[in-house]
Amino acid sequence: MSRPEMIRHLLAHAAPAIQTAPDVWATDYHLSGDFPGFTGHFPGNPVLPALLQTVMVRLLIEDILGTPCFLGVRNAKFSLPIRPDAVVTVQVTRGAGSWKAILFVRQAGSDRSETAATLSVIPVPCEEEGRDS
């Protein structure tokens, strides 16, 4: 699957973004077991790659800004694997100069959300029209 196809597939699993407080937004992703992002990483023990978790953050920030962007990642900590059939809440907070992102995951069969990742990112608007990656 190409990168643009993967991103379109990821977007199909996203709920609309909502503003939860001043400078704070969130969206949920419902990632079924057949989501292609789980294939190959790792065979027999599927987890969502960190790259796709970062793309989820980028997609939310692009939705907020209304423009495509690259993300400069200042730091990132991926502390909990995201498994198939999970609900992932991506929350971003706009700060002075950078954004803080937290990914919360509720694994299949659990009613408890846990922090899966935290990132500090700097969005850089794209100058290229129609960029898909």
PDB file of C-alpha atoms in Angstrom:
ATOM      1  CA  MET A   1       0.000   0.000   0.000  1.00  0.00           C
ATOM      2  CA  SER A   2       1.393   3.397  -0.954  1.00  0.00           C
ATOM      3  CA  ARG A   3       1.918   6.156   1.611  1.00  0.00           C
ATOM      4  CA  PRO A   4      -1.008   8.285   0.286  1.00  0.00           C
ATOM      5  CA  GLU A   5      -3.294   5.220   0.360  1.00  0.00           C
ATOM      6  CA  MET A   6      -2.248   4.452   3.941  1.00  0.00           C
ATOM      7  CA  ILE A   7      -2.992   8.042   4.997  1.00  0.00           C
ATOM      8  CA  ARG A   8      -6.425   7.971   3.313  1.00  0.00           C
ATOM      9  CA  HIS A   9      -7.143   4.654   5.072  1.00  0.00           C
ATOM     10  CA  LEU A  10      -6.061   6.163   8.398  1.00  0.00           C
ATOM     11  CA  LEU A  11      -8.303   9.199   7.857  1.00  0.00           C
ATOM     12  CA  ALA A  12     -11.255   6.879   7.243  1.00  0.00           C
ATOM     13  CA  HIS A  13     -10.816   5.611  10.820  1.00  0.00           C
ATOM     14  CA  ALA A  14     -10.785   9.082  12.424  1.00  0.00           C
ATOM     15  CA  ALA A  15     -13.617  10.806  14.238  1.00  0.00           C
ATOM     16  CA  PRO A  16     -14.091  14.543  13.669  1.00  0.00           C
ATOM     17  CA  ALA A  17     -11.664  16.711  15.644  1.00  0.00           C
ATOM     18  CA  ILE A  18     -13.121  18.649  18.549  1.00  0.00           C
ATOM     19  CA  GLN A  19     -11.726  21.543  20.540  1.00  0.00           C
ATOM     20  CA  THR A  20     -11.820  20.516  24.190  1.00  0.00           C
ATOM     21  CA  ALA A  21     -10.287  23.671  25.738  1.00  0.00           C
ATOM     22  CA  PRO A  22      -8.491  26.800  24.531  1.00  0.00           C
ATOM     23  CA  ASP A  23      -5.576  25.612  22.364  1.00  0.00           C
ATOM     24  CA  VAL A  24      -6.450  21.910  22.921  1.00  0.00           C
ATOM     25  CA  TRP A  25      -7.991  19.593  20.307  1.00  0.00           C
ATOM     26  CA  ALA A  26      -8.613  15.857  20.148  1.00  0.00           C
ATOM     27  CA  THR A  27      -9.790  13.137  17.792  1.00  0.00           C
ATOM     28  CA  ASP A  28     -10.357   9.392  18.099  1.00  0.00           C
ATOM     29  CA  TYR A  29      -9.151   6.660  15.769  1.00  0.00           C
ATOM     30  CA  HIS A  30     -10.850   3.257  15.816  1.00  0.00           C
ATOM     31  CA  LEU A  31      -8.174   0.888  14.490  1.00  0.00           C
ATOM     32  CA  SER A  32      -9.634  -2.486  13.616  1.00  0.00           C
ATOM     33  CA  GLY A  33      -7.569  -5.634  13.358  1.00  0.00           C
ATOM     34  CA  ASP A  34      -7.630  -5.411   9.556  1.00  0.00           C
ATOM     35  CA  PHE A  35      -6.104  -1.914   9.485  1.00  0.00           C
ATOM     36  CA  PRO A  36      -3.151  -2.229   7.063  1.00  0.00           C
ATOM     37  CA  GLY A  37      -0.823  -0.324   9.394  1.00  0.00           C
ATOM     38  CA  PHE A  38      -0.575  -3.437  11.558  1.00  0.00           C
ATOM     39  CA  THR A  39       0.684  -5.724   8.789  1.00  0.00           C
ATOM     40  CA  GLY A  40       4.338  -6.614   8.964  1.00  0.00           C
ATOM     41  CA  HIS A  41       5.060  -4.813  12.247  1.00  0.00           C
ATOM     42  CA  PHE A  42       5.544  -7.403  13.781  1.00  0.00           C
ATOM     43  CA  PRO A  43       4.403 -10.740  12.296  1.00  0.00           C
ATOM     44  CA  GLY A  44       2.482 -12.636  14.960  1.00  0.00           C
ATOM     45  CA  ASN A  45       2.641  -9.669  17.359  1.00  0.00           C
ATOM     46  CA  PRO A  46       1.113  -6.675  15.532  1.00  0.00           C
ATOM     47  CA  VAL A  47       1.664  -3.152  16.886  1.00  0.00           C
ATOM     48  CA  LEU A  48       1.046   0.243  15.305  1.00  0.00           C
ATOM     49  CA  PRO A  49       4.371   1.683  14.077  1.00  0.00           C
ATOM     50  CA  ALA A  50       5.601   4.904  15.698  1.00  0.00           C
ATOM     51  CA  LEU A  51       5.678   6.518  12.254  1.00  0.00           C
ATOM     52  CA  LEU A  52       1.912   6.067  11.872  1.00  0.00           C
ATOM     53  CA  GLN A  53       1.347   7.412  15.383  1.00  0.00           C
ATOM     54  CA  THR A  54       3.288  10.525  14.348  1.00  0.00           C
ATOM     55  CA  VAL A  55       1.203  10.766  11.156  1.00  0.00           C
ATOM     56  CA  MET A  56      -1.947  10.733  13.313  1.00  0.00           C
ATOM     57  CA  VAL A  57      -0.604  13.775  15.173  1.00  0.00           C
ATOM     58  CA  ARG A  58       0.278  15.511  11.901  1.00  0.00           C
ATOM     59  CA  LEU A  59      -3.197  14.884  10.447  1.00  0.00           C
ATOM     60  CA  LEU A  60      -4.881  16.442  13.482  1.00  0.00           C
ATOM     61  CA  ILE A  61      -2.622  19.504  13.380  1.00  0.00           C
ATOM     62  CA  GLU A  62      -3.242  19.890   9.632  1.00  0.00           C
ATOM     63  CA  ASP A  63      -6.989  19.770  10.317  1.00  0.00           C
ATOM     64  CA  ILE A  64      -6.640  22.504  12.950  1.00  0.00           C
ATOM     65  CA  LEU A  65      -4.365  24.709  10.813  1.00  0.00           C
ATOM     66  CA  GLY A  66      -6.301  24.064   7.615  1.00  0.00           C
ATOM     67  CA  THR A  67      -3.116  23.438   5.623  1.00  0.00           C
ATOM     68  CA  PRO A  68      -0.712  20.553   4.948  1.00  0.00           C
ATOM     69  CA  CYS A  69       2.476  20.573   6.981  1.00  0.00           C
ATOM     70  CA  PHE A  70       5.631  18.711   7.828  1.00  0.00           C
ATOM     71  CA  LEU A  71       6.323  17.939  11.478  1.00  0.00           C
ATOM     72  CA  GLY A  72       9.609  18.630  13.150  1.00  0.00           C
ATOM     73  CA  VAL A  73       9.766  16.266  16.109  1.00  0.00           C
ATOM     74  CA  ARG A  74      11.643  17.767  19.068  1.00  0.00           C
ATOM     75  CA  ASN A  75      11.217  14.692  21.214  1.00  0.00           C
ATOM     76  CA  ALA A  76       9.025  11.627  21.330  1.00  0.00           C
ATOM     77  CA  LYS A  77       8.436   8.819  23.775  1.00  0.00           C
ATOM     78  CA  PHE A  78       6.474   5.748  22.713  1.00  0.00           C
ATOM     79  CA  SER A  79       5.728   4.010  25.987  1.00  0.00           C
ATOM     80  CA  LEU A  80       2.948   1.523  25.232  1.00  0.00           C
ATOM     81  CA  PRO A  81       2.321  -0.592  22.150  1.00  0.00           C
ATOM     82  CA  ILE A  82      -0.925   0.043  20.285  1.00  0.00           C
ATOM     83  CA  ARG A  83      -2.500  -3.254  19.280  1.00  0.00           C
ATOM     84  CA  PRO A  84      -5.266  -4.112  16.774  1.00  0.00           C
ATOM     85  CA  ASP A  85      -8.873  -3.232  17.661  1.00  0.00           C
ATOM     86  CA  ALA A  86      -7.779  -0.299  19.820  1.00  0.00           C
ATOM     87  CA  VAL A  87      -9.286   3.148  20.179  1.00  0.00           C
ATOM     88  CA  VAL A  88      -6.597   5.824  20.064  1.00  0.00           C
ATOM     89  CA  THR A  89      -7.314   9.367  21.212  1.00  0.00           C
ATOM     90  CA  VAL A  90      -4.872  11.925  19.832  1.00  0.00           C
ATOM     91  CA  GLN A  91      -4.802  15.154  21.845  1.00  0.00           C
ATOM     92  CA  VAL A  92      -2.723  18.161  20.833  1.00  0.00           C
ATOM     93  CA  THR A  93      -2.070  21.377  22.723  1.00  0.00           C
ATOM     94  CA  ARG A  94      -0.740  24.449  20.939  1.00  0.00           C
ATOM     95  CA  GLY A  95       2.080  26.074  22.870  1.00  0.00           C
ATOM     96  CA  ALA A  96       4.509  28.906  22.260  1.00  0.00           C
ATOM     97  CA  GLY A  97       6.663  27.673  19.404  1.00  0.00           C
ATOM     98  CA  SER A  98       5.724  24.001  19.596  1.00  0.00           C
ATOM     99  CA  TRP A  99       2.810  21.656  20.141  1.00  0.00           C
ATOM    100  CA  LYS A 100       2.475  18.871  22.702  1.00  0.00           C
ATOM    101  CA  ALA A 101       0.771  15.679  21.580  1.00  0.00           C
ATOM    102  CA  ILE A 102      -0.424  12.799  23.734  1.00  0.00           C
ATOM    103  CA  LEU A 103      -1.774   9.538  22.354  1.00  0.00           C
ATOM    104  CA  PHE A 104      -4.093   7.680  24.720  1.00  0.00           C
ATOM    105  CA  VAL A 105      -4.991   4.093  23.894  1.00  0.00           C
ATOM    106  CA  ARG A 106      -7.867   1.909  25.023  1.00  0.00           C
ATOM    107  CA  GLN A 107      -6.945  -1.629  24.015  1.00  0.00           C
ATOM    108  CA  ALA A 108      -9.584  -4.140  22.922  1.00  0.00           C
ATOM    109  CA  GLY A 109     -11.381  -5.621  25.935  1.00  0.00           C
ATOM    110  CA  SER A 110     -10.358  -2.804  28.291  1.00  0.00           C
ATOM    111  CA  ASP A 111     -12.365   0.137  29.607  1.00  0.00           C
ATOM    112  CA  ARG A 112      -9.230   2.008  30.725  1.00  0.00           C
ATOM    113  CA  SER A 113      -7.217   4.470  28.622  1.00  0.00           C
ATOM    114  CA  GLU A 114      -3.455   4.669  29.060  1.00  0.00           C
ATOM    115  CA  THR A 115      -0.808   6.997  27.655  1.00  0.00           C
ATOM    116  CA  ALA A 116       0.820   5.329  24.648  1.00  0.00           C
ATOM    117  CA  ALA A 117       3.009   8.190  23.426  1.00  0.00           C
ATOM    118  CA  THR A 118       3.973  11.805  24.039  1.00  0.00           C
ATOM    119  CA  LEU A 119       5.549  14.073  21.447  1.00  0.00           C
ATOM    120  CA  SER A 120       6.715  17.654  21.193  1.00  0.00           C
ATOM    121  CA  VAL A 121       6.415  18.817  17.597  1.00  0.00           C
ATOM    122  CA  ILE A 122       6.806  21.903  15.438  1.00  0.00           C
ATOM    123  CA  PRO A 123       4.508  22.084  12.400  1.00  0.00           C
ATOM    124  CA  VAL A 124       6.124  23.568   9.301  1.00  0.00           C
ATOM    125  CA  PRO A 125       3.625  24.531   6.555  1.00  0.00           C
ATOM    126  CA  CYS A 126       4.232  22.829   3.215  1.00  0.00           C
ATOM    127  CA  GLU A 127       4.830  25.033   0.222  1.00  0.00           C
ATOM    128  CA  GLU A 128       4.108  22.241  -2.236  1.00  0.00           C
ATOM    129  CA  GLU A 129       0.507  21.968  -3.473  1.00  0.00           C
ATOM    130  CA  GLY A 130      -1.193  18.588  -3.273  1.00  0.00           C
ATOM    131  CA  ARG A 131       1.452  16.938  -1.110  1.00  0.00           C
ATOM    132  CA  ASP A 132       0.250  13.557   0.214  1.00  0.00           C
ATOM    133  CA  SER A 133       3.154  12.436   2.377  1.00  0.00           C
TER     134      SER A 133
END
